[in-house]
CSV table of C-alpha atoms in Angstrom, one decimal:
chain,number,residue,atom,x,y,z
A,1,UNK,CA,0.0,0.0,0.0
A,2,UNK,CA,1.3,3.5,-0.9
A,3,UNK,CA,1.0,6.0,1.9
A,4,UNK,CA,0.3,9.4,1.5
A,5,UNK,CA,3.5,10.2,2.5
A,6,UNK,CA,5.8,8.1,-0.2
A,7,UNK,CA,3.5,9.8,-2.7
A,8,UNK,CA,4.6,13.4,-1.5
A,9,UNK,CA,8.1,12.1,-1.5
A,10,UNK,CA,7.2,11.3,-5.4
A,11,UNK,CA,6.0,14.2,-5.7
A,12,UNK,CA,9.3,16.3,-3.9
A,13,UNK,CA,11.6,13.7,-6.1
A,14,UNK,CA,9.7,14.8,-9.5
A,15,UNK,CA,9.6,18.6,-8.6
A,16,UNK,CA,13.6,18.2,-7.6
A,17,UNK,CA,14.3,16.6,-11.1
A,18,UNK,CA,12.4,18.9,-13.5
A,19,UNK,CA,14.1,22.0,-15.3
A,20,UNK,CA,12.0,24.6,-15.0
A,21,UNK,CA,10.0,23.7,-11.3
A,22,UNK,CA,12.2,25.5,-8.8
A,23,UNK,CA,10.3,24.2,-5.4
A,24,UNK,CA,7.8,22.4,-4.1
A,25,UNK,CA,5.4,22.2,-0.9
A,26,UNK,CA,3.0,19.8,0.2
A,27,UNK,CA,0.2,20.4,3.3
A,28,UNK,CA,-3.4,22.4,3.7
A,29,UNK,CA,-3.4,25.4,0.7
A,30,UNK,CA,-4.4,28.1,3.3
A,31,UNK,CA,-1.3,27.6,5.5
A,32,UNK,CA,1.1,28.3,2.9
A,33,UNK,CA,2.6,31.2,3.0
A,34,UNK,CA,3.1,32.5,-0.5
A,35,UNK,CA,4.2,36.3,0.6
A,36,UNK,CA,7.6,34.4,2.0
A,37,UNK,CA,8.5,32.4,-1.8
A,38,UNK,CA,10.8,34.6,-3.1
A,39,UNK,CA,11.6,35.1,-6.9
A,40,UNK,CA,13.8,31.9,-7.1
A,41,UNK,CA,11.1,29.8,-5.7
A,42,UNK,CA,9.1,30.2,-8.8
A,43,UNK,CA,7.2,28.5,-10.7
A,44,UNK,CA,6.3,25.9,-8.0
A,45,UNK,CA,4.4,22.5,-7.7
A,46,UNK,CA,2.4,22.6,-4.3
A,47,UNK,CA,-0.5,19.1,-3.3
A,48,UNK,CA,-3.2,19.7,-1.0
A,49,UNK,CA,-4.3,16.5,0.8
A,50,UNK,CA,-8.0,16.8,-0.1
A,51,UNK,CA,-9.7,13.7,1.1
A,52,UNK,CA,-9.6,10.0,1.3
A,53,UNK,CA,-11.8,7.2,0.7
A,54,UNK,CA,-12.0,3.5,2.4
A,55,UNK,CA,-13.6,0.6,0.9
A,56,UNK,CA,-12.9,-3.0,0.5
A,57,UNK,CA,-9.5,-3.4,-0.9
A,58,UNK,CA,-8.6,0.3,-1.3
A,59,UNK,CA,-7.9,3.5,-0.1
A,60,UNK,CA,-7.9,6.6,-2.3
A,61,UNK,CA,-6.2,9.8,-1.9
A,62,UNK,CA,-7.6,12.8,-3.3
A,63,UNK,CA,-4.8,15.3,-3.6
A,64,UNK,CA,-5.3,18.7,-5.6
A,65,UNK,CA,-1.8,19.6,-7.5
A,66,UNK,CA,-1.3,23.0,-8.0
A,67,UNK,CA,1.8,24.6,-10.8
A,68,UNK,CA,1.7,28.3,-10.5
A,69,UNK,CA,4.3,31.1,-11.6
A,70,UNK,CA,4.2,34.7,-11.0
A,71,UNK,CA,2.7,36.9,-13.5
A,72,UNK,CA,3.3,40.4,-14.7
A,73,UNK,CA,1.1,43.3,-13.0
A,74,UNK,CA,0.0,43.9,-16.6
A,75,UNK,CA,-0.8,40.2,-17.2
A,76,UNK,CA,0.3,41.0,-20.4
A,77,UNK,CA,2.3,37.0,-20.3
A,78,UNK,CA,-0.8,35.5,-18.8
A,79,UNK,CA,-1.0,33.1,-21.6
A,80,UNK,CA,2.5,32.2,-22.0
A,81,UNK,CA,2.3,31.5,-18.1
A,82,UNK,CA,-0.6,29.4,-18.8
A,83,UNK,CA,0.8,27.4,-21.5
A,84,UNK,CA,3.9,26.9,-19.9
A,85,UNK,CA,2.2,25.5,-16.5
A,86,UNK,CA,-0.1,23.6,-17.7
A,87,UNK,CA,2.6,21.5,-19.7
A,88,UNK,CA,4.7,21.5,-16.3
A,89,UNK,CA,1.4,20.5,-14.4
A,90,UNK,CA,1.2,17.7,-17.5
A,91,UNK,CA,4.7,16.7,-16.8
A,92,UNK,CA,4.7,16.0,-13.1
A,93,UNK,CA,1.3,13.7,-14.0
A,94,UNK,CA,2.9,11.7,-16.7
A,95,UNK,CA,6.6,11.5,-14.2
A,96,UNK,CA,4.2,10.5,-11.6
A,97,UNK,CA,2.6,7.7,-12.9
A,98,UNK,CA,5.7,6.5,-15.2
A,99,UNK,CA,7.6,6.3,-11.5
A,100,UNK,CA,4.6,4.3,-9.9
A,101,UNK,CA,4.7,1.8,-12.8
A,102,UNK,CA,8.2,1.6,-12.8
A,103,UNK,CA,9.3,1.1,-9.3
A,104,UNK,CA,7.7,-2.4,-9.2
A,105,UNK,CA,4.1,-1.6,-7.4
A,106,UNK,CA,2.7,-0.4,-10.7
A,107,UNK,CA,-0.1,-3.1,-10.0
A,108,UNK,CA,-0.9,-1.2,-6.7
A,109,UNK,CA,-2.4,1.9,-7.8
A,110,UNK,CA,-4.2,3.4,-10.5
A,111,UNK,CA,-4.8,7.4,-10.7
A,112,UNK,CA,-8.6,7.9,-12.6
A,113,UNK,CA,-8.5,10.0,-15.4
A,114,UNK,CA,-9.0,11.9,-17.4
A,115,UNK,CA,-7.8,14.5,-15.2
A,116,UNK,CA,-9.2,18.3,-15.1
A,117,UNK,CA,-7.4,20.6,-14.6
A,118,UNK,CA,-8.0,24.8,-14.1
A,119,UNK,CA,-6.8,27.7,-15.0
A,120,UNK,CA,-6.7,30.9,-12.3
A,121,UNK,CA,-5.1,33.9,-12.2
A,122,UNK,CA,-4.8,36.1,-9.2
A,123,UNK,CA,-5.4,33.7,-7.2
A,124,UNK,CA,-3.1,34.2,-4.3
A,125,UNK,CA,-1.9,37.5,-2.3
A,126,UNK,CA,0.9,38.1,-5.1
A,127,UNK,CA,-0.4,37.9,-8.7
A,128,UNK,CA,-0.2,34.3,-9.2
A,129,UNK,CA,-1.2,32.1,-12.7
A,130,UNK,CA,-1.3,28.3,-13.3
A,131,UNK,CA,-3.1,25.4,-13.5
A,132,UNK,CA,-4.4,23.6,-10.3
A,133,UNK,CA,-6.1,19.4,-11.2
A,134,UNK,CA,-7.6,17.4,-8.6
A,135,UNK,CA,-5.9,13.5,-9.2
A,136,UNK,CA,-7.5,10.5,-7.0
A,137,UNK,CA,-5.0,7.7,-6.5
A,138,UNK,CA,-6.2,4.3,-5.6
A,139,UNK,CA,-3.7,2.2,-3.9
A,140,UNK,CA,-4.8,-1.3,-2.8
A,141,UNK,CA,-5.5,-1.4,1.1
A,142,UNK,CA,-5.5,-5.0,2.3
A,143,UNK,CA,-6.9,-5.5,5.7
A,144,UNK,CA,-3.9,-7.3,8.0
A,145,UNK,CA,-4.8,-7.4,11.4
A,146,UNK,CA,-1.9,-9.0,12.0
A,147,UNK,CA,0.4,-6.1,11.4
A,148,UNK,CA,-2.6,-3.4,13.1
A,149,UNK,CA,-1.4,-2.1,16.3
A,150,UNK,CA,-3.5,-4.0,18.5
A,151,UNK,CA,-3.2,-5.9,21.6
């Protein structure tokens, strides 16, 4: 079973590798601070834990990715920034599950698409564009009692 965790260390691991993504941040959207990201933080990749769902045999993690860059006051590159992160926000899907099916438990998740994804703009406190996409990823969740932390 993945854990939410090994997927944000995916997550941190495909953000590290990818040429134009210069951080990333993962936990509740309204504690982030974006004031304190400076110029060389930018463009980022940030995943909000949304929700997760329990039923026989798996456990799925809704997780909102979010790829946004700073924008001139003008907007005036609005849609290069939103062509440009929405390729990024593409990229980090496409890494994400290439590294799931490579990393021998390919057979223990599946992410349901198609994905949508959304365009904003101003979003944030300073002048923010990008693509945000919610992505559910089902892992298998066998019930062992035998490794449960019971008496």
């Amino acid at each position: 079973m993945k854990t939410y965790n090994q997927i944000v260390a995916t997550l941190q691991t495909i953000a590290d590798d990818h040429l134009q993504l210069q951080s990333f941040q993962a936990g509740p959207l309204d504690e982030v601070d974006i004031g304190k990201l400076d110029q060389r933080s930018y463009p980022f990749l940030y995943c909000e834990l949304l929700d997760a769902e329990i039923d026989h045999g798996t456990l799925t993690y809704g997780v909102e990715l979010f790829v946004a860059d700073m924008i001139l006051p003008d907007l005036s590159d609005r849609n290069e920034l939103y062509s440009d992160t929405l390729q990024m926000l593409h990229d980090v899907i496409e890494k994400f599950i290439q590294s799931q099916s490579t990393d021998g438990a390919g057979s223990d998740f599946k992410i349901t698409l198609p994905i949508n994804a959304t365009s904003f703009t101003v979003r944030f406190d300073n002048e923010l564009t990008g693509w945000s996409a919610r992505i559910d990823i089902e892992v298998s969740n066998t019930n062992n009692l035998c490794i449960a932390p019971f008496s």
